[in-house]
Amino acid sequence: MDPVIVVGAGPVGLTLSLALARHGVPSVLLDEGPGKDEPRPARTVVLREDTAALTERLSGTSFDTLGSRWTGWRSLRRKQEMRVLTFGEPDDPLPAPLHIAQHDLTGALRAAAARERLVKISTDSRLDSLEEDKGGLTAHTRGPKGTWWRGSYLVGCDGPRSTVRKLLDIRFPGRTAVERHAVAALRTELPWPGQALLHRNPPWRTSGPSGAEVVGRPLGDGVWRLDWLLPPRSDLVTPDVLVTRIRETLAGWCGGSTPPYELLDTGVHTVHHRLARRWRVGRAFLAGDSAHLLGALGTQGLDEGLRDADNLAWKLALAWHDDRRPTAEALLDSYQTERRAAVAGRLRAADQALPILRGGGGLRSYVPGSARGHDALLTDGHLGLGQLGTPGAYADSPLTPERTESQVDVGTAPGAPVADVRVTAPDGSFVDLRDRFGLGPLLVVLVAPGTGVWDRKHWMSAGLMPRLAAAVSALPHEAELLVAESYPEAPAHTVLLIRPDGHLVTALSGVRPAELYEAARTALGGPEPSVAEPAQAASEVSGAS
């Protein structure tokens, strides 16, 4: 099979190539640039717990030294403190977002791709034509290394002005300049080291629109990124205006006098909301900013782009390893069904909240509790909570099986990302469940309290394990059997079936071989015709002791 062609060497394209390699699939990464990003301290990204773990897992790098994991979140309105959150509290372990400069993130992923034998990076290669035939695709790039490339599939991760999207003639409707922010990266000392903060209607603002706000986010090594919301149709932000904003903001936060600071970088960040009509045309796909743009109210578009790559990688891998698989088309179609719906829901939530949060004045400003409600909405977007920020679930996906009487309710709904718990791996070692994602197999986790105190060799042949191991070996795709001491809200002897991207397929009460088989078959794209009836095979396993 020809490699997968990935167009665009930003974080999403690099993540997709590395994820494909983890599944044993080669890729060619077409980078129209020179292979190195210009350092821009004011161009940063905030990654939630799941996407930060994904990039760290694929890059083999801990980003704790490159970025900053916030210790807390503070919301202010005028002179009033509205909300303070602390991350990692034992009684309420809210995960800390990771804030990192985009060039540092891209650099770590690029270094990992350079070490990966299944990833070939071609720099100075700009796509200009694309043709598909029955056996694959042919792409042509221009530039110093202009040539023809042959691929089995192609994924456009080439940003808002995507050439792939234009060559596929896919519409990209939406809204332009939903929000604009002036941005500055500077090194200074603020009263809240390690804490991000949102300040609405700061009292030192003598001019500007109602609802003006500034966000401060620590980046590590004393560096902060500050974002000021700009009024609609505002004038250009001149250097003098920006310096004035910096000085009055720092003075307002530090008791009236501007502390020493070093200005590192500036810019203007414009947020657009757009959603491609289609994310798949034949063997070609869109991911990341090529497929969607979002980012108002604190939401982060890169998060969704990384989830695109995670969702698509295992499905492409299954099709690549066996393109004659009867369910391959249904599995690949589910990428658009799942991811487009998740992003559309996020965009819809932001568009509904925008008039409330940015309308200003009116009766809303006098409604008791409205300020706190607005603060909660904005906090959700920045921290990855609620409709504006929670990772999308695929409950309505064609890969989610119908509910059965044996299904039990646990702390994760079917189709949602599973919680990260400690599990025992096949070799007897204790690992995080998240570390087993993206390796190819499905995951089957038995919740068995007490097994952690026994050597694996003693309980593998006891109780439910022999029957469950036999059921797992009979599944229609390779699966890894893991054991957990506990899982949120899961009764003992619950069996969890998990997709390679970490989303829950189903949770069953005890060992149910036939139902486990059917759930796995649905998660892989649906029923497959076979010589032996799958239900018969499952019933044979069910009768085993």
PDB file of C-alpha atoms in Angstrom, residues 121-323:
ATOM      1  CA  ILE A 121       8.825  15.017   5.667  1.00  0.00           C
ATOM      2  CA  SER A 122       9.186  16.942   2.422  1.00  0.00           C
ATOM      3  CA  THR A 123       9.859  20.649   3.020  1.00  0.00           C
ATOM      4  CA  ASP A 124       9.334  23.462   0.482  1.00  0.00           C
ATOM      5  CA  SER A 125       6.580  21.371  -1.089  1.00  0.00           C
ATOM      6  CA  ARG A 126       3.373  23.231  -1.921  1.00  0.00           C
ATOM      7  CA  LEU A 127       0.457  21.193  -3.235  1.00  0.00           C
ATOM      8  CA  ASP A 128      -1.011  22.457  -6.510  1.00  0.00           C
ATOM      9  CA  SER A 129      -2.947  19.533  -8.012  1.00  0.00           C
ATOM     10  CA  LEU A 130      -4.696  16.391  -6.884  1.00  0.00           C
ATOM     11  CA  GLU A 131      -6.185  13.457  -8.776  1.00  0.00           C
ATOM     12  CA  GLU A 132      -7.927  10.366  -7.456  1.00  0.00           C
ATOM     13  CA  ASP A 133      -8.346   7.007  -9.141  1.00  0.00           C
ATOM     14  CA  LYS A 134      -9.618   3.623  -8.060  1.00  0.00           C
ATOM     15  CA  GLY A 135      -6.364   2.628  -6.369  1.00  0.00           C
ATOM     16  CA  GLY A 136      -5.388   5.848  -4.617  1.00  0.00           C
ATOM     17  CA  LEU A 137      -4.407   9.463  -5.222  1.00  0.00           C
ATOM     18  CA  THR A 138      -1.707  11.353  -7.086  1.00  0.00           C
ATOM     19  CA  ALA A 139      -0.635  14.753  -5.777  1.00  0.00           C
ATOM     20  CA  HIS A 140       1.755  17.245  -7.363  1.00  0.00           C
ATOM     21  CA  THR A 141       3.814  19.793  -5.467  1.00  0.00           C
ATOM     22  CA  ARG A 142       5.627  22.820  -6.832  1.00  0.00           C
ATOM     23  CA  GLY A 143       8.746  24.472  -5.500  1.00  0.00           C
ATOM     24  CA  PRO A 144      12.419  23.465  -5.408  1.00  0.00           C
ATOM     25  CA  LYS A 145      11.364  19.886  -4.689  1.00  0.00           C
ATOM     26  CA  GLY A 146       8.354  19.862  -6.996  1.00  0.00           C
ATOM     27  CA  THR A 147       7.369  16.330  -7.938  1.00  0.00           C
ATOM     28  CA  TRP A 148       4.519  13.807  -8.076  1.00  0.00           C
ATOM     29  CA  TRP A 149       3.468  11.875  -4.979  1.00  0.00           C
ATOM     30  CA  ARG A 150       1.427   8.702  -4.839  1.00  0.00           C
ATOM     31  CA  GLY A 151      -0.730   7.974  -1.804  1.00  0.00           C
ATOM     32  CA  SER A 152      -3.436   5.616  -0.587  1.00  0.00           C
ATOM     33  CA  TYR A 153      -5.293   8.449   1.176  1.00  0.00           C
ATOM     34  CA  LEU A 154      -4.724  12.185   1.616  1.00  0.00           C
ATOM     35  CA  VAL A 155      -5.547  14.455   4.556  1.00  0.00           C
ATOM     36  CA  GLY A 156      -5.568  18.234   4.269  1.00  0.00           C
ATOM     37  CA  CYS A 157      -4.204  19.788   7.473  1.00  0.00           C
ATOM     38  CA  ASP A 158      -3.126  22.925   5.629  1.00  0.00           C
ATOM     39  CA  GLY A 159      -4.962  25.593   7.562  1.00  0.00           C
ATOM     40  CA  PRO A 160      -7.721  28.154   6.984  1.00  0.00           C
ATOM     41  CA  ARG A 161      -6.726  28.823   3.362  1.00  0.00           C
ATOM     42  CA  SER A 162      -6.501  25.099   2.653  1.00  0.00           C
ATOM     43  CA  THR A 163      -5.405  24.223  -0.874  1.00  0.00           C
ATOM     44  CA  VAL A 164      -6.793  20.721  -0.372  1.00  0.00           C
ATOM     45  CA  ARG A 165     -10.234  22.109   0.450  1.00  0.00           C
ATOM     46  CA  LYS A 166     -10.163  24.316  -2.647  1.00  0.00           C
ATOM     47  CA  LEU A 167      -9.022  21.475  -4.919  1.00  0.00           C
ATOM     48  CA  LEU A 168     -11.864  19.343  -3.567  1.00  0.00           C
ATOM     49  CA  ASP A 169     -14.308  22.230  -4.184  1.00  0.00           C
ATOM     50  CA  ILE A 170     -15.665  22.145  -0.630  1.00  0.00           C
ATOM     51  CA  ARG A 171     -17.547  25.189   0.640  1.00  0.00           C
ATOM     52  CA  PHE A 172     -16.378  26.803   3.895  1.00  0.00           C
ATOM     53  CA  PRO A 173     -19.268  28.976   5.131  1.00  0.00           C
ATOM     54  CA  GLY A 174     -19.369  30.855   8.398  1.00  0.00           C
ATOM     55  CA  ARG A 175     -18.725  34.192  10.077  1.00  0.00           C
ATOM     56  CA  THR A 176     -15.739  36.503   9.688  1.00  0.00           C
ATOM     57  CA  ALA A 177     -14.075  38.422  12.539  1.00  0.00           C
ATOM     58  CA  VAL A 178     -16.369  37.152  15.296  1.00  0.00           C
ATOM     59  CA  GLU A 179     -13.901  38.560  17.818  1.00  0.00           C
ATOM     60  CA  ARG A 180     -10.633  40.482  17.679  1.00  0.00           C
ATOM     61  CA  HIS A 181      -7.984  40.658  20.384  1.00  0.00           C
ATOM     62  CA  ALA A 182      -4.825  42.682  20.794  1.00  0.00           C
ATOM     63  CA  VAL A 183      -2.094  40.354  22.076  1.00  0.00           C
ATOM     64  CA  ALA A 184       1.181  40.927  23.899  1.00  0.00           C
ATOM     65  CA  ALA A 185       3.746  38.528  25.340  1.00  0.00           C
ATOM     66  CA  LEU A 186       5.862  40.038  28.075  1.00  0.00           C
ATOM     67  CA  ARG A 187       8.056  39.069  30.986  1.00  0.00           C
ATOM     68  CA  THR A 188       6.997  40.554  34.306  1.00  0.00           C
ATOM     69  CA  GLU A 189       5.831  39.700  37.828  1.00  0.00           C
ATOM     70  CA  LEU A 190       2.106  39.667  38.605  1.00  0.00           C
ATOM     71  CA  PRO A 191       0.366  39.098  41.962  1.00  0.00           C
ATOM     72  CA  TRP A 192      -0.902  35.654  40.892  1.00  0.00           C
ATOM     73  CA  PRO A 193       2.102  33.557  39.796  1.00  0.00           C
ATOM     74  CA  GLY A 194       1.026  30.472  37.866  1.00  0.00           C
ATOM     75  CA  GLN A 195      -2.658  31.475  37.794  1.00  0.00           C
ATOM     76  CA  ALA A 196      -4.545  32.474  34.677  1.00  0.00           C
ATOM     77  CA  LEU A 197      -7.091  35.240  35.049  1.00  0.00           C
ATOM     78  CA  LEU A 198     -10.018  36.848  33.253  1.00  0.00           C
ATOM     79  CA  HIS A 199     -10.859  40.468  34.108  1.00  0.00           C
ATOM     80  CA  ARG A 200     -14.139  41.855  32.760  1.00  0.00           C
ATOM     81  CA  ASN A 201     -14.881  45.592  32.818  1.00  0.00           C
ATOM     82  CA  PRO A 202     -11.593  46.498  34.535  1.00  0.00           C
ATOM     83  CA  PRO A 203     -12.095  49.727  36.526  1.00  0.00           C
ATOM     84  CA  TRP A 204      -9.094  51.525  35.041  1.00  0.00           C
ATOM     85  CA  ARG A 205     -10.612  51.524  31.551  1.00  0.00           C
ATOM     86  CA  THR A 206     -11.829  55.099  30.990  1.00  0.00           C
ATOM     87  CA  SER A 207     -12.935  54.383  27.431  1.00  0.00           C
ATOM     88  CA  GLY A 208     -14.017  51.436  25.328  1.00  0.00           C
ATOM     89  CA  PRO A 209     -17.111  49.309  24.927  1.00  0.00           C
ATOM     90  CA  SER A 210     -19.187  47.802  27.682  1.00  0.00           C
ATOM     91  CA  GLY A 211     -17.994  44.279  28.348  1.00  0.00           C
ATOM     92  CA  ALA A 212     -14.313  44.989  27.602  1.00  0.00           C
ATOM     93  CA  GLU A 213     -12.081  42.328  29.059  1.00  0.00           C
ATOM     94  CA  VAL A 214      -8.473  41.269  29.383  1.00  0.00           C
ATOM     95  CA  VAL A 215      -7.138  37.751  29.868  1.00  0.00           C
ATOM     96  CA  GLY A 216      -3.752  36.997  31.400  1.00  0.00           C
ATOM     97  CA  ARG A 217      -2.208  33.556  30.940  1.00  0.00           C
ATOM     98  CA  PRO A 218       1.175  32.463  32.384  1.00  0.00           C
ATOM     99  CA  LEU A 219       3.554  30.793  29.963  1.00  0.00           C
ATOM    100  CA  GLY A 220       6.440  29.892  32.274  1.00  0.00           C
ATOM    101  CA  ASP A 221       9.783  31.553  32.997  1.00  0.00           C
ATOM    102  CA  GLY A 222       7.968  34.734  34.068  1.00  0.00           C
ATOM    103  CA  VAL A 223       6.360  35.199  30.635  1.00  0.00           C
ATOM    104  CA  TRP A 224       2.689  36.109  30.304  1.00  0.00           C
ATOM    105  CA  ARG A 225       0.369  36.393  27.337  1.00  0.00           C
ATOM    106  CA  LEU A 226      -2.203  39.192  27.685  1.00  0.00           C
ATOM    107  CA  ASP A 227      -5.254  39.444  25.385  1.00  0.00           C
ATOM    108  CA  TRP A 228      -7.494  42.523  25.225  1.00  0.00           C
ATOM    109  CA  LEU A 229     -10.904  42.167  23.606  1.00  0.00           C
ATOM    110  CA  LEU A 230     -11.259  44.812  20.893  1.00  0.00           C
ATOM    111  CA  PRO A 231     -14.558  46.494  20.049  1.00  0.00           C
ATOM    112  CA  PRO A 232     -16.202  45.559  16.730  1.00  0.00           C
ATOM    113  CA  ARG A 233     -15.010  47.608  13.755  1.00  0.00           C
ATOM    114  CA  SER A 234     -12.302  49.203  15.885  1.00  0.00           C
ATOM    115  CA  ASP A 235      -9.329  51.054  14.481  1.00  0.00           C
ATOM    116  CA  LEU A 236      -5.948  49.460  14.018  1.00  0.00           C
ATOM    117  CA  VAL A 237      -4.004  48.866  17.214  1.00  0.00           C
ATOM    118  CA  THR A 238      -0.933  51.086  16.984  1.00  0.00           C
ATOM    119  CA  PRO A 239       2.216  50.415  19.050  1.00  0.00           C
ATOM    120  CA  ASP A 240       1.492  53.459  21.216  1.00  0.00           C
ATOM    121  CA  VAL A 241      -2.065  52.300  21.938  1.00  0.00           C
ATOM    122  CA  LEU A 242      -0.843  48.812  22.830  1.00  0.00           C
ATOM    123  CA  VAL A 243       1.857  50.119  25.166  1.00  0.00           C
ATOM    124  CA  THR A 244      -0.769  52.258  26.895  1.00  0.00           C
ATOM    125  CA  ARG A 245      -2.995  49.187  27.362  1.00  0.00           C
ATOM    126  CA  ILE A 246      -0.060  47.201  28.758  1.00  0.00           C
ATOM    127  CA  ARG A 247       0.945  49.878  31.244  1.00  0.00           C
ATOM    128  CA  GLU A 248      -2.578  50.585  32.523  1.00  0.00           C
ATOM    129  CA  THR A 249      -3.361  46.871  32.829  1.00  0.00           C
ATOM    130  CA  LEU A 250      -0.187  46.070  34.762  1.00  0.00           C
ATOM    131  CA  ALA A 251      -0.699  49.111  36.986  1.00  0.00           C
ATOM    132  CA  GLY A 252      -4.321  48.145  37.635  1.00  0.00           C
ATOM    133  CA  TRP A 253      -3.281  44.665  38.713  1.00  0.00           C
ATOM    134  CA  CYS A 254      -0.270  45.763  40.762  1.00  0.00           C
ATOM    135  CA  GLY A 255      -1.670  48.437  43.057  1.00  0.00           C
ATOM    136  CA  GLY A 256      -1.476  51.498  40.802  1.00  0.00           C
ATOM    137  CA  SER A 257       2.145  51.513  39.601  1.00  0.00           C
ATOM    138  CA  THR A 258       3.393  49.729  36.502  1.00  0.00           C
ATOM    139  CA  PRO A 259       5.946  47.050  37.413  1.00  0.00           C
ATOM    140  CA  PRO A 260       9.066  46.506  35.272  1.00  0.00           C
ATOM    141  CA  TYR A 261       8.328  44.453  32.174  1.00  0.00           C
ATOM    142  CA  GLU A 262      10.047  43.251  29.006  1.00  0.00           C
ATOM    143  CA  LEU A 263       7.892  43.263  25.881  1.00  0.00           C
ATOM    144  CA  LEU A 264       8.690  40.151  23.816  1.00  0.00           C
ATOM    145  CA  ASP A 265       6.091  40.027  21.050  1.00  0.00           C
ATOM    146  CA  THR A 266       2.784  41.548  19.947  1.00  0.00           C
ATOM    147  CA  GLY A 267       0.019  40.823  17.510  1.00  0.00           C
ATOM    148  CA  VAL A 268      -3.688  40.957  16.732  1.00  0.00           C
ATOM    149  CA  HIS A 269      -5.689  37.732  16.927  1.00  0.00           C
ATOM    150  CA  THR A 270      -8.833  37.606  14.799  1.00  0.00           C
ATOM    151  CA  VAL A 271     -11.372  34.838  15.443  1.00  0.00           C
ATOM    152  CA  HIS A 272     -13.467  33.423  12.603  1.00  0.00           C
ATOM    153  CA  HIS A 273     -16.203  30.793  12.855  1.00  0.00           C
ATOM    154  CA  ARG A 274     -16.410  28.513   9.821  1.00  0.00           C
ATOM    155  CA  LEU A 275     -17.321  24.889   9.179  1.00  0.00           C
ATOM    156  CA  ALA A 276     -16.600  22.958   5.984  1.00  0.00           C
ATOM    157  CA  ARG A 277     -19.640  21.385   4.328  1.00  0.00           C
ATOM    158  CA  ARG A 278     -17.844  18.083   3.836  1.00  0.00           C
ATOM    159  CA  TRP A 279     -14.829  16.576   5.561  1.00  0.00           C
ATOM    160  CA  ARG A 280     -14.416  13.660   3.184  1.00  0.00           C
ATOM    161  CA  VAL A 281     -14.392  13.358  -0.602  1.00  0.00           C
ATOM    162  CA  GLY A 282     -13.441   9.850  -1.682  1.00  0.00           C
ATOM    163  CA  ARG A 283      -9.958   9.144  -0.406  1.00  0.00           C
ATOM    164  CA  ALA A 284      -9.325  12.739   0.699  1.00  0.00           C
ATOM    165  CA  PHE A 285     -10.144  14.219   4.110  1.00  0.00           C
ATOM    166  CA  LEU A 286      -9.939  17.548   5.927  1.00  0.00           C
ATOM    167  CA  ALA A 287      -8.753  18.079   9.505  1.00  0.00           C
ATOM    168  CA  GLY A 288      -7.987  20.986  11.809  1.00  0.00           C
ATOM    169  CA  ASP A 289      -8.324  24.551  10.522  1.00  0.00           C
ATOM    170  CA  SER A 290      -8.882  23.209   7.006  1.00  0.00           C
ATOM    171  CA  ALA A 291     -12.211  21.823   8.229  1.00  0.00           C
ATOM    172  CA  HIS A 292     -13.241  24.296  10.939  1.00  0.00           C
ATOM    173  CA  LEU A 293     -12.414  27.600  12.563  1.00  0.00           C
ATOM    174  CA  LEU A 294     -13.541  28.490  16.073  1.00  0.00           C
ATOM    175  CA  GLY A 295     -12.099  30.302  19.057  1.00  0.00           C
ATOM    176  CA  ALA A 296     -14.516  32.878  20.457  1.00  0.00           C
ATOM    177  CA  LEU A 297     -15.184  33.032  24.210  1.00  0.00           C
ATOM    178  CA  GLY A 298     -11.946  31.317  25.152  1.00  0.00           C
ATOM    179  CA  THR A 299     -12.451  28.114  23.150  1.00  0.00           C
ATOM    180  CA  GLN A 300      -9.353  26.697  21.482  1.00  0.00           C
ATOM    181  CA  GLY A 301      -9.470  25.560  17.861  1.00  0.00           C
ATOM    182  CA  LEU A 302      -6.265  23.536  18.050  1.00  0.00           C
ATOM    183  CA  ASP A 303      -7.833  21.260  20.659  1.00  0.00           C
ATOM    184  CA  GLU A 304     -10.465  20.236  18.135  1.00  0.00           C
ATOM    185  CA  GLY A 305      -7.895  19.813  15.372  1.00  0.00           C
ATOM    186  CA  LEU A 306      -5.865  17.428  17.508  1.00  0.00           C
ATOM    187  CA  ARG A 307      -9.044  15.475  18.273  1.00  0.00           C
ATOM    188  CA  ASP A 308      -9.675  15.284  14.521  1.00  0.00           C
ATOM    189  CA  ALA A 309      -6.266  13.661  14.043  1.00  0.00           C
ATOM    190  CA  ASP A 310      -6.805  11.230  16.920  1.00  0.00           C
ATOM    191  CA  ASN A 311     -10.229  10.213  15.585  1.00  0.00           C
ATOM    192  CA  LEU A 312      -9.101   9.768  11.983  1.00  0.00           C
ATOM    193  CA  ALA A 313      -5.780   7.987  12.566  1.00  0.00           C
ATOM    194  CA  TRP A 314      -7.097   4.620  13.796  1.00  0.00           C
ATOM    195  CA  LYS A 315      -9.827   4.525  11.170  1.00  0.00           C
ATOM    196  CA  LEU A 316      -7.393   5.236   8.349  1.00  0.00           C
ATOM    197  CA  ALA A 317      -5.068   2.612   9.811  1.00  0.00           C
ATOM    198  CA  LEU A 318      -7.733  -0.097   9.738  1.00  0.00           C
ATOM    199  CA  ALA A 319      -8.618   0.777   6.147  1.00  0.00           C
ATOM    200  CA  TRP A 320      -4.955   1.024   5.137  1.00  0.00           C
ATOM    201  CA  HIS A 321      -4.059  -2.390   6.567  1.00  0.00           C
ATOM    202  CA  ASP A 322      -7.094  -3.985   4.882  1.00  0.00           C
ATOM    203  CA  ASP A 323      -8.696  -1.781   2.234  1.00  0.00           C
TER     204      ASP A 323
END
